[in-house]
Tab-separated table of C-alpha atoms in Angstrom:
chain	number	residue	atom	x	y	z
A	1	MET	CA	-233.206	-42.909	81.257
A	2	PRO	CA	-229.917	-45.564	80.478
A	3	ASP	CA	-227.441	-46.089	82.712
A	4	ILE	CA	-223.829	-45.511	81.514
A	5	SER	CA	-221.087	-47.593	83.697
A	6	PHE	CA	-217.631	-46.918	83.290
A	7	GLU	CA	-214.340	-48.709	85.434
A	8	GLY	CA	-217.074	-49.765	88.325
A	9	ILE	CA	-219.442	-46.817	88.650
A	10	THR	CA	-223.022	-46.260	87.037
A	11	TYR	CA	-224.000	-42.971	85.807
A	12	ASP	CA	-227.666	-42.018	84.568
A	13	CYS	CA	-227.814	-40.233	81.450
A	14	ALA	CA	-230.378	-38.250	80.893
A	15	ALA	CA	-232.868	-37.864	77.939
A	16	ASP	CA	-231.541	-36.195	74.554
A	17	GLU	CA	-227.747	-35.855	76.684
A	18	THR	CA	-225.106	-37.827	74.619
A	19	VAL	CA	-222.340	-39.789	76.936
A	20	LEU	CA	-219.702	-37.550	76.811
A	21	ASP	CA	-221.977	-35.289	78.497
A	22	SER	CA	-223.426	-37.044	80.947
A	23	LEU	CA	-220.653	-38.291	82.428
A	24	THR	CA	-219.098	-34.746	82.250
A	25	ARG	CA	-221.807	-33.846	84.023
A	26	HIS	CA	-220.990	-36.168	86.495
A	27	GLY	CA	-217.266	-35.001	87.014
A	28	VAL	CA	-215.831	-38.142	84.797
A	29	LEU	CA	-213.148	-36.325	81.802
A	30	LEU	CA	-213.252	-38.623	78.957
A	31	PRO	CA	-210.607	-37.140	76.175
A	32	SER	CA	-212.706	-35.211	73.704
A	33	GLY	CA	-212.079	-32.615	71.126
A	34	CYS	CA	-214.228	-31.287	68.733
A	35	ARG	CA	-217.656	-32.721	70.167
A	36	SER	CA	-219.480	-32.980	66.516
A	37	GLY	CA	-217.887	-36.421	65.415
A	38	SER	CA	-215.010	-35.503	63.358
A	39	CYS	CA	-212.332	-35.877	65.199
A	40	HIS	CA	-212.578	-39.512	66.994
A	41	ALA	CA	-210.815	-38.466	70.209
A	42	CYS	CA	-213.395	-39.188	72.526
A	43	LYS	CA	-213.980	-43.042	70.914
A	44	VAL	CA	-214.572	-45.277	73.285
A	45	LYS	CA	-215.902	-48.926	73.510
A	46	ALA	CA	-219.277	-50.545	74.474
A	47	ILE	CA	-218.318	-53.633	76.772
A	48	LYS	CA	-222.312	-54.282	76.751
A	49	GLY	CA	-224.882	-52.809	74.961
A	50	LYS	CA	-225.301	-51.689	71.569
A	51	PRO	CA	-223.932	-48.069	70.962
A	52	PRO	CA	-226.981	-46.124	68.520
A	53	VAL	CA	-225.734	-46.474	65.003
A	54	ALA	CA	-225.408	-42.495	64.651
A	55	SER	CA	-222.668	-42.599	67.426
A	56	GLN	CA	-221.063	-45.363	65.000
A	57	ALA	CA	-221.058	-42.708	61.828
A	58	GLY	CA	-217.857	-42.081	60.525
A	59	LEU	CA	-216.070	-44.888	62.376
A	60	ARG	CA	-214.116	-48.206	59.963
A	61	GLU	CA	-215.988	-51.315	59.715
A	62	PRO	CA	-213.735	-52.675	61.781
A	63	LEU	CA	-213.978	-50.884	64.794
A	64	LYS	CA	-217.782	-50.735	64.557
A	65	GLU	CA	-217.942	-54.790	64.514
A	66	GLN	CA	-216.169	-53.952	68.180
A	67	ASN	CA	-218.692	-51.855	69.006
A	68	TYR	CA	-216.710	-48.468	69.347
A	69	PHE	CA	-218.546	-45.461	69.416
A	70	LEU	CA	-217.859	-41.331	69.836
A	71	ALA	CA	-219.330	-40.815	72.939
A	72	CYS	CA	-220.055	-37.131	71.698
A	73	MET	CA	-222.109	-38.352	69.360
A	74	CYS	CA	-223.997	-40.995	71.724
A	75	LYS	CA	-227.413	-40.163	72.737
A	76	PRO	CA	-227.893	-44.679	74.011
A	77	ASP	CA	-231.283	-45.475	73.726
A	78	GLU	CA	-229.820	-48.574	76.228
A	79	ALA	CA	-227.517	-49.221	79.219
A	80	LEU	CA	-224.189	-48.980	78.141
A	81	GLU	CA	-220.928	-50.431	79.829
A	82	ILE	CA	-218.010	-48.084	78.021
A	83	ALA	CA	-214.571	-48.652	78.624
A	84	LEU	CA	-211.332	-46.773	77.212
A	85	ALA	CA	-210.358	-47.476	73.668
A	86	ASP	CA	-206.645	-49.339	74.603
A	87	ALA	CA	-208.456	-51.666	77.456
A	88	SER	CA	-207.424	-54.987	77.267
A	89	ASP	CA	-207.525	-57.567	79.628
A	90	LYS	CA	-204.221	-59.524	80.579
A	91	TYR	CA	-204.206	-63.443	79.702
A	92	SER	CA	-201.817	-66.686	80.742
A	93	ALA	CA	-201.028	-69.171	78.305
A	94	THR	CA	-199.100	-72.345	77.516
A	95	VAL	CA	-196.169	-72.802	74.959
A	96	ILE	CA	-198.107	-76.194	72.996
A	97	GLU	CA	-195.244	-76.264	70.534
A	98	LYS	CA	-192.000	-74.601	68.912
A	99	SER	CA	-191.419	-74.716	65.086
A	100	TRP	CA	-188.980	-72.901	62.590
A	101	LEU	CA	-190.563	-71.971	59.726
A	102	ASN	CA	-187.340	-70.726	57.661
A	103	ASP	CA	-184.191	-69.464	59.461
A	104	THR	CA	-185.246	-66.354	61.332
A	105	VAL	CA	-188.782	-67.006	62.142
A	106	VAL	CA	-190.661	-69.249	64.488
A	107	ARG	CA	-193.799	-70.741	64.871
A	108	ILE	CA	-195.178	-70.640	68.526
A	109	ARG	CA	-198.596	-72.016	69.048
A	110	LEU	CA	-200.106	-71.317	72.531
A	111	THR	CA	-203.137	-72.493	74.265
A	112	ARG	CA	-206.115	-70.195	73.570
A	113	PRO	CA	-206.721	-68.805	77.114
A	114	GLU	CA	-210.889	-69.682	77.992
A	115	GLY	CA	-212.979	-66.175	77.397
A	116	PHE	CA	-209.544	-64.745	75.260
A	117	ASN	CA	-212.331	-63.221	72.125
A	118	TYR	CA	-210.644	-61.739	68.756
A	119	ARG	CA	-210.585	-61.638	65.025
A	120	ALA	CA	-207.983	-63.286	62.974
A	121	GLY	CA	-205.547	-60.694	61.880
A	122	GLN	CA	-205.357	-58.989	65.154
A	123	PHE	CA	-202.275	-59.033	67.337
A	124	ILE	CA	-201.114	-59.423	70.818
A	125	ASN	CA	-198.734	-58.194	73.388
A	126	LEU	CA	-196.821	-61.000	74.879
A	127	LEU	CA	-195.156	-60.080	78.171
A	128	ARG	CA	-191.669	-61.797	79.904
A	129	THR	CA	-193.222	-61.114	83.290
A	130	SER	CA	-189.514	-61.308	85.043
A	131	ASP	CA	-188.970	-57.283	83.425
A	132	GLN	CA	-192.281	-56.266	81.789
A	133	LEU	CA	-190.912	-56.557	78.246
A	134	ALA	CA	-193.509	-56.352	76.245
A	135	ARG	CA	-193.699	-56.787	72.189
A	136	SER	CA	-196.568	-56.781	69.662
A	137	TYR	CA	-196.797	-60.181	68.063
A	138	SER	CA	-199.880	-60.460	65.289
A	139	LEU	CA	-201.661	-63.690	65.363
A	140	ALA	CA	-202.066	-66.319	62.319
A	141	SER	CA	-204.843	-68.520	63.848
A	142	ILE	CA	-208.326	-67.791	63.565
A	143	GLU	CA	-211.416	-68.060	66.098
A	144	GLY	CA	-212.147	-71.510	64.945
A	145	ASP	CA	-208.464	-72.841	66.098
A	146	ASP	CA	-208.141	-74.286	69.381
A	147	PHE	CA	-204.763	-72.796	69.859
A	148	LEU	CA	-203.383	-69.247	69.404
A	149	GLU	CA	-200.566	-69.087	66.769
A	150	VAL	CA	-197.700	-66.288	66.426
A	151	HIS	CA	-194.694	-65.732	63.799
A	152	ILE	CA	-191.632	-64.565	65.711
A	153	LYS	CA	-188.969	-63.038	63.423
A	154	ARG	CA	-185.496	-63.041	65.060
A	155	VAL	CA	-184.565	-59.242	64.878
A	156	PRO	CA	-180.734	-58.933	65.621
A	157	GLU	CA	-180.053	-58.691	68.914
A	158	GLY	CA	-183.530	-57.923	69.480
A	159	ARG	CA	-184.334	-58.926	73.332
A	160	MET	CA	-187.910	-60.343	73.044
A	161	SER	CA	-187.281	-62.270	70.202
A	162	ASN	CA	-184.516	-63.901	70.793
A	163	TRP	CA	-185.679	-64.698	74.208
A	164	LEU	CA	-189.089	-66.066	72.527
A	165	CYS	CA	-186.405	-67.803	70.024
A	166	ASP	CA	-184.132	-69.253	72.402
A	167	GLU	CA	-185.010	-69.373	75.881
A	168	LEU	CA	-188.801	-70.168	76.000
A	169	GLN	CA	-189.541	-73.849	76.286
A	170	GLN	CA	-192.600	-75.693	75.458
A	171	ASP	CA	-194.984	-76.456	78.307
A	172	GLN	CA	-193.937	-72.394	79.858
A	173	GLU	CA	-196.839	-70.161	80.876
A	174	ILE	CA	-196.486	-66.759	79.105
A	175	SER	CA	-198.555	-63.841	79.732
A	176	PHE	CA	-199.991	-61.409	76.821
A	177	PHE	CA	-202.287	-58.722	76.460
A	178	GLY	CA	-204.760	-57.841	73.606
A	179	PRO	CA	-206.290	-58.184	71.260
A	180	SER	CA	-205.787	-55.153	69.778
A	181	GLY	CA	-205.641	-53.683	65.897
A	182	SER	CA	-208.320	-53.460	63.433
A	183	CYS	CA	-206.873	-55.279	60.305
A	184	PHE	CA	-209.168	-57.879	60.021
A	185	TYR	CA	-212.201	-59.077	58.176
A	186	VAL	CA	-215.698	-57.687	58.623
A	187	GLN	CA	-218.450	-60.099	56.726
A	188	GLY	CA	-220.362	-58.514	54.156
A	189	LYS	CA	-219.422	-57.817	50.462
A	190	ALA	CA	-218.919	-61.656	50.423
A	191	GLU	CA	-218.126	-60.622	46.583
A	192	GLN	CA	-215.862	-57.811	46.692
A	193	PRO	CA	-212.224	-59.275	45.874
A	194	LEU	CA	-209.853	-58.825	48.470
A	195	LEU	CA	-205.860	-57.828	48.261
A	196	LEU	CA	-203.565	-58.927	50.544
A	197	ALA	CA	-199.926	-58.065	50.717
A	198	GLY	CA	-197.383	-58.405	53.422
A	199	THR	CA	-193.461	-58.983	53.784
A	200	GLY	CA	-191.832	-60.988	55.740
A	201	THR	CA	-193.924	-62.148	59.490
A	202	GLY	CA	-196.895	-59.877	57.618
A	203	LEU	CA	-197.947	-63.457	56.727
A	204	ALA	CA	-198.985	-64.284	60.059
A	205	PRO	CA	-201.786	-61.725	59.786
A	206	LEU	CA	-202.628	-62.163	56.389
A	207	TYR	CA	-202.801	-66.413	56.413
A	208	GLY	CA	-205.923	-65.846	59.514
A	209	ILE	CA	-207.363	-63.259	57.188
A	210	ALA	CA	-207.357	-65.403	54.390
A	211	ARG	CA	-209.036	-68.455	56.306
A	212	ASP	CA	-210.980	-65.863	58.134
A	213	ALA	CA	-212.456	-64.470	54.896
A	214	ILE	CA	-213.362	-67.859	53.260
A	215	ARG	CA	-214.563	-69.237	56.187
A	216	ALA	CA	-217.179	-66.759	56.628
A	217	GLY	CA	-218.152	-67.417	52.545
A	218	HIS	CA	-216.296	-64.908	50.979
A	219	THR	CA	-217.028	-65.455	47.558
A	220	GLY	CA	-214.944	-63.137	45.809
A	221	PRO	CA	-211.145	-63.673	44.369
A	222	ILE	CA	-208.672	-63.247	47.463
A	223	GLN	CA	-205.047	-62.302	46.398
A	224	LEU	CA	-202.759	-62.942	48.503
A	225	PHE	CA	-199.010	-62.266	48.138
A	226	HIS	CA	-196.241	-62.613	50.414
A	227	ALA	CA	-193.380	-60.439	49.800
A	228	SER	CA	-189.609	-61.125	50.852
A	229	HIS	CA	-186.031	-59.234	50.244
A	230	GLY	CA	-184.716	-62.298	49.407
A	231	ALA	CA	-186.251	-66.333	48.771
A	232	GLU	CA	-184.497	-67.264	52.433
A	233	GLY	CA	-187.253	-65.384	53.835
A	234	LEU	CA	-190.249	-66.875	52.452
A	235	TYR	CA	-192.517	-69.441	54.493
A	236	TYR	CA	-195.179	-71.548	54.454
A	237	SER	CA	-195.649	-72.408	50.862
A	238	SER	CA	-196.700	-75.305	51.175
A	239	GLU	CA	-199.345	-74.404	54.050
A	240	LEU	CA	-200.738	-71.326	51.194
A	241	GLU	CA	-200.638	-73.999	48.044
A	242	GLN	CA	-202.986	-76.439	50.055
A	243	LEU	CA	-204.954	-73.629	51.222
A	244	ALA	CA	-205.428	-72.454	47.640
A	245	ALA	CA	-205.887	-75.843	45.898
A	246	ALA	CA	-208.227	-76.129	48.831
A	247	HIS	CA	-210.731	-72.935	47.703
A	248	ALA	CA	-210.463	-72.001	44.175
A	249	GLN	CA	-211.215	-68.034	45.205
A	250	LEU	CA	-207.831	-68.074	47.157
A	251	THR	CA	-204.532	-67.399	44.470
A	252	CYS	CA	-201.335	-67.017	46.627
A	253	THR	CA	-198.326	-65.658	44.989
A	254	ALA	CA	-194.776	-65.236	46.438
A	255	CYS	CA	-192.754	-62.431	45.185
A	256	VAL	CA	-188.864	-61.306	46.227
A	257	LEU	CA	-187.127	-58.477	45.515
A	258	GLN	CA	-183.506	-59.809	45.070
A	259	GLY	CA	-181.607	-62.853	44.091
A	260	ASP	CA	-182.998	-66.602	43.360
A	261	ILE	CA	-186.834	-66.075	42.382
A	262	PRO	CA	-188.286	-69.793	43.131
A	263	GLU	CA	-190.872	-70.678	40.320
A	264	GLY	CA	-194.054	-68.820	39.870
A	265	ALA	CA	-192.863	-66.322	42.057
A	266	LEU	CA	-192.908	-62.282	41.052
A	267	SER	CA	-189.325	-60.297	41.488
A	268	GLY	CA	-188.970	-56.648	42.170
A	269	ALA	CA	-190.600	-54.142	44.393
A	270	VAL	CA	-194.129	-55.780	45.569
A	271	ASP	CA	-196.014	-52.510	45.614
A	272	ALA	CA	-195.298	-52.546	41.658
A	273	ALA	CA	-195.123	-56.252	40.806
A	274	VAL	CA	-198.777	-56.275	42.661
A	275	VAL	CA	-200.284	-53.486	40.124
A	276	ASN	CA	-198.422	-55.167	37.324
A	277	ARG	CA	-200.468	-58.149	38.122
A	278	LEU	CA	-203.887	-57.038	39.432
A	279	GLY	CA	-203.984	-53.653	37.774
A	280	ASP	CA	-206.842	-51.557	38.389
A	281	LEU	CA	-207.601	-51.979	42.210
A	282	ALA	CA	-210.527	-50.130	42.524
A	283	GLY	CA	-213.423	-51.455	44.368
A	284	TYR	CA	-211.035	-54.167	46.455
A	285	ARG	CA	-210.451	-54.304	50.138
A	286	VAL	CA	-207.123	-54.664	50.947
A	287	PHE	CA	-204.653	-55.656	53.758
A	288	LEU	CA	-201.722	-54.813	54.180
A	289	CYS	CA	-199.277	-56.085	57.054
A	290	GLY	CA	-195.629	-55.970	57.309
A	291	ASP	CA	-192.050	-53.809	57.834
A	292	ALA	CA	-193.478	-49.725	57.813
A	293	PRO	CA	-191.575	-48.562	54.835
A	294	VAL	CA	-193.029	-51.166	52.612
A	295	VAL	CA	-196.784	-51.228	54.312
A	296	GLU	CA	-196.636	-47.498	53.473
A	297	LEU	CA	-195.342	-47.577	50.172
A	298	MET	CA	-197.754	-50.370	48.992
A	299	GLN	CA	-200.882	-48.020	50.728
A	300	ARG	CA	-199.860	-45.148	49.016
A	301	SER	CA	-199.171	-47.566	45.368
A	302	PHE	CA	-202.557	-49.175	45.979
A	303	PHE	CA	-204.059	-46.220	46.468
A	304	PHE	CA	-203.176	-44.647	43.497
A	305	ALA	CA	-203.964	-47.509	41.778
A	306	GLY	CA	-207.244	-47.397	42.432
A	307	ALA	CA	-208.132	-48.427	46.076
A	308	SER	CA	-210.592	-46.633	48.281
A	309	MET	CA	-208.579	-45.388	51.241
A	310	GLN	CA	-211.594	-46.139	53.403
A	311	ASP	CA	-210.969	-49.912	52.072
A	312	ILE	CA	-207.609	-50.103	52.701
A	313	TYR	CA	-206.241	-52.197	56.218
A	314	ALA	CA	-202.334	-51.574	57.286
A	315	ASP	CA	-200.874	-52.866	59.917
A	316	ALA	CA	-197.559	-51.138	59.861
A	317	PHE	CA	-194.591	-53.289	62.248
A	318	SER	CA	-191.992	-51.241	64.193
A	319	PHE	CA	-189.158	-53.258	65.192
A	320	THR	CA	-188.015	-51.851	68.335
A	321	PRO	CA	-184.303	-50.948	68.005
A	322	ALA	CA	-181.657	-53.407	70.584
A	323	GLY	CA	-181.039	-51.308	73.891
B	1	MET	CA	-233.018	-21.987	53.437
B	2	THR	CA	-230.995	-24.203	51.181
B	3	THR	CA	-227.024	-24.347	53.236
B	4	LEU	CA	-223.897	-24.790	51.423
B	5	PHE	CA	-224.161	-28.166	52.774
B	6	GLU	CA	-226.972	-29.070	51.246
B	7	LYS	CA	-226.734	-28.314	48.064
B	8	ILE	CA	-223.777	-29.952	47.717
B	9	GLY	CA	-224.816	-32.934	48.640
B	10	GLY	CA	-223.916	-33.180	52.499
B	11	GLN	CA	-221.773	-36.106	53.905
B	12	ALA	CA	-221.809	-38.115	50.606
B	13	SER	CA	-220.439	-35.735	49.236
B	14	VAL	CA	-217.405	-35.367	51.415
B	15	ASN	CA	-217.234	-38.941	50.756
B	16	ALA	CA	-217.296	-38.865	46.942
B	17	ALA	CA	-214.683	-36.304	47.502
B	18	ILE	CA	-212.094	-37.642	49.374
B	19	ASP	CA	-210.470	-39.979	47.486
B	20	PRO	CA	-209.914	-38.157	44.420
B	21	PHE	CA	-208.885	-34.975	46.247
B	22	TYR	CA	-206.499	-36.820	48.184
B	23	ARG	CA	-204.742	-38.382	45.331
B	24	ARG	CA	-204.189	-35.235	43.224
B	25	VAL	CA	-202.883	-33.412	46.709
B	26	LEU	CA	-200.509	-36.678	46.959
B	27	GLY	CA	-199.372	-36.834	43.469
B	28	ASP	CA	-199.028	-32.613	43.195
B	29	PRO	CA	-195.023	-32.659	43.791
B	30	TYR	CA	-195.273	-29.133	44.681
B	31	VAL	CA	-197.508	-29.995	47.768
B	32	SER	CA	-196.603	-33.695	48.623
B	33	ARG	CA	-193.722	-33.247	51.184
B	34	PHE	CA	-196.110	-31.690	53.466
B	35	PHE	CA	-198.041	-35.087	53.772
B	36	GLU	CA	-195.411	-37.680	53.825
B	37	GLY	CA	-194.540	-39.153	56.685
B	38	VAL	CA	-197.574	-39.135	58.472
B	39	ASP	CA	-200.179	-42.106	58.437
B	40	MET	CA	-202.061	-42.021	55.759
B	41	VAL	CA	-205.384	-43.094	57.120
B	42	LYS	CA	-205.453	-40.586	59.616
B	43	GLN	CA	-204.141	-38.007	56.725
B	44	ALA	CA	-207.391	-39.303	54.890
B	45	GLU	CA	-209.191	-38.490	57.862
B	46	LYS	CA	-207.972	-34.956	58.097
B	47	GLN	CA	-208.820	-34.618	54.836
B	48	ARG	CA	-212.229	-35.298	55.482
B	49	THR	CA	-212.543	-32.684	57.958
B	50	PHE	CA	-210.952	-30.033	55.380
B	51	LEU	CA	-214.006	-30.778	52.907
B	52	THR	CA	-216.322	-30.682	55.625
B	53	MET	CA	-215.425	-27.387	56.389
B	54	ALA	CA	-215.146	-26.515	52.942
B	55	PHE	CA	-218.077	-27.419	52.286
B	56	GLY	CA	-220.069	-25.576	55.051
B	57	GLY	CA	-220.918	-29.354	56.917
B	58	PRO	CA	-220.867	-29.322	60.260
B	59	HIS	CA	-217.308	-29.033	62.007
B	60	ASN	CA	-215.675	-27.554	65.465
B	61	TYR	CA	-212.659	-25.855	64.688
B	62	SER	CA	-211.274	-22.804	65.111
B	63	GLY	CA	-209.046	-20.680	63.666
B	64	LEU	CA	-206.904	-20.970	66.140
B	65	ASP	CA	-206.926	-24.483	66.134
B	66	MET	CA	-206.139	-24.334	62.194
B	67	ARG	CA	-202.509	-21.749	63.139
B	68	LYS	CA	-201.886	-24.339	65.381
B	69	GLY	CA	-202.058	-27.411	62.940
B	70	HIS	CA	-200.442	-25.778	60.428
B	71	LYS	CA	-197.878	-23.520	62.190
B	72	HIS	CA	-194.768	-26.171	62.145
B	73	LEU	CA	-195.455	-26.160	58.299
B	74	VAL	CA	-194.861	-22.752	58.065
B	75	HIS	CA	-192.104	-22.560	60.143
B	76	GLU	CA	-189.984	-25.498	59.338
B	77	MET	CA	-190.913	-26.658	56.326
B	78	GLY	CA	-191.854	-23.212	54.529
B	79	LEU	CA	-195.482	-23.678	53.899
B	80	ASN	CA	-196.490	-20.350	51.762
B	81	GLY	CA	-199.415	-18.961	49.463
B	82	THR	CA	-198.292	-20.959	46.393
B	83	HIS	CA	-198.809	-23.975	48.341
B	84	PHE	CA	-202.297	-22.774	49.779
B	85	ASP	CA	-203.307	-21.841	45.945
B	86	HIS	CA	-201.848	-25.316	44.417
B	87	ILE	CA	-204.476	-27.080	47.048
B	88	LEU	CA	-206.958	-24.727	46.282
B	89	ALA	CA	-206.795	-25.728	42.989
B	90	HIS	CA	-206.750	-29.809	43.361
B	91	LEU	CA	-209.923	-28.788	45.140
B	92	ARG	CA	-211.544	-26.930	42.455
B	93	SER	CA	-210.684	-29.641	39.879
B	94	THR	CA	-212.299	-32.764	42.386
B	95	LEU	CA	-215.186	-30.889	42.509
B	96	ALA	CA	-215.107	-30.056	38.811
B	97	GLY	CA	-214.128	-33.991	37.796
B	98	LEU	CA	-217.529	-34.786	40.553
B	99	GLY	CA	-219.805	-32.247	38.292
B	100	VAL	CA	-220.359	-30.068	40.985
B	101	GLY	CA	-221.014	-26.489	39.014
B	102	GLU	CA	-218.794	-23.690	38.490
B	103	ALA	CA	-221.383	-21.255	40.946
B	104	LEU	CA	-221.254	-24.429	43.840
B	105	ILE	CA	-217.144	-24.626	43.173
B	106	ALA	CA	-216.758	-20.622	43.587
B	107	GLU	CA	-218.794	-21.178	47.161
B	108	VAL	CA	-216.595	-23.887	47.876
B	109	VAL	CA	-213.024	-22.364	46.931
B	110	ALA	CA	-214.335	-18.892	48.811
B	111	VAL	CA	-215.172	-21.230	51.744
B	112	ALA	CA	-211.908	-22.542	51.799
B	113	GLU	CA	-209.933	-19.335	51.462
B	114	SER	CA	-211.455	-17.764	54.653
B	115	THR	CA	-208.745	-20.050	55.846
B	116	ARG	CA	-205.549	-18.694	54.393
B	117	ALA	CA	-204.403	-16.083	57.271
B	118	ASP	CA	-204.830	-18.915	59.679
B	119	VAL	CA	-203.102	-21.833	58.031
B	120	LEU	CA	-200.041	-19.948	56.854
B	121	ASP	CA	-200.384	-17.964	60.214
B	122	LEU	CA	-200.120	-14.117	58.359
């Protein structure tokens, strides 16, 4: 009978018994609901061992790849060490570089702590140790980079962003938790068209996802749109240009809502501009990152333009009000 | 004996119906407000549960869950029988659009209809 380890204790799992039933029998109560694989309340993660395919039915691809499974559907055929879905480790890193990308966005590069593995597009929670203030920032770097990169947007009165922008110094240590998030590229369907659209610092994860897809050998067209309220909010234009020049499958387009329109950029609302440019989105895999209201608008518009809900991955940023 | 779920094509049919059904519901201004402001991916998962149930598939939601889950919509947002009728019409059109025969559609709609009292907290 396979063993199940959870929080340092090992439990036996009887033949034909699910992980959920086994733990319940031992007095360990996981969150659970329908017990039939629909509600996903008992979603947990295998840290060691491979969960059976049947226990991952109905989960989205990025979750499967991270060995998430449904405890109520899992009759393990090998020993598993499991953890609750939101468990993440704490790491410490050193600031290697800080540079301004435009008037309000600063790029911070950190050393990559040993043992920290992530997928491009995931986010980390930076921690200010003095008062335990934590905020989420998406990674713009990819697994192959020897540093971690985040883009910080200065939020007026924002406690964390102003500290990161003004106080945090090069060579200083900073702690973080992570990685988290499921908005990332999963290998397979290399010819599928990809649509990456984001506002502001939503470009950070999209830049990572685009490079990750290219590195994984994605051959289908990759359409990246960077939207901003005005042209002054755009950044990384030359990086995107260079990346597109080096990889024929990638096209990068800026989109501004109002004011001066840079050469080659689209104008107006990004959701309408993208649909206007690409037409039918049936068959696309879609990644959306940035301000929550715009991400939600794009999600809806792209779904109506033909993208399947199963193929839309969104990471909506919320900006914590000052206080 | 062949169950409704088997006749209609099982989980694959649920998967095929989700996008068109959800598009119809969201695109209907008469009912779309009940679906706004909720995470679309989570919402789509709820549609999956609803369709699985209506198709006679395995689920574990009781009438009480159904009642609890819709209570605030009924008492705070005015969800009523006409809205419920709209959803049934979208279910019907979705299945017709996928080429499901009239007799099977009637069976599915009858299962969905059986939740009316719980959904509307009657």
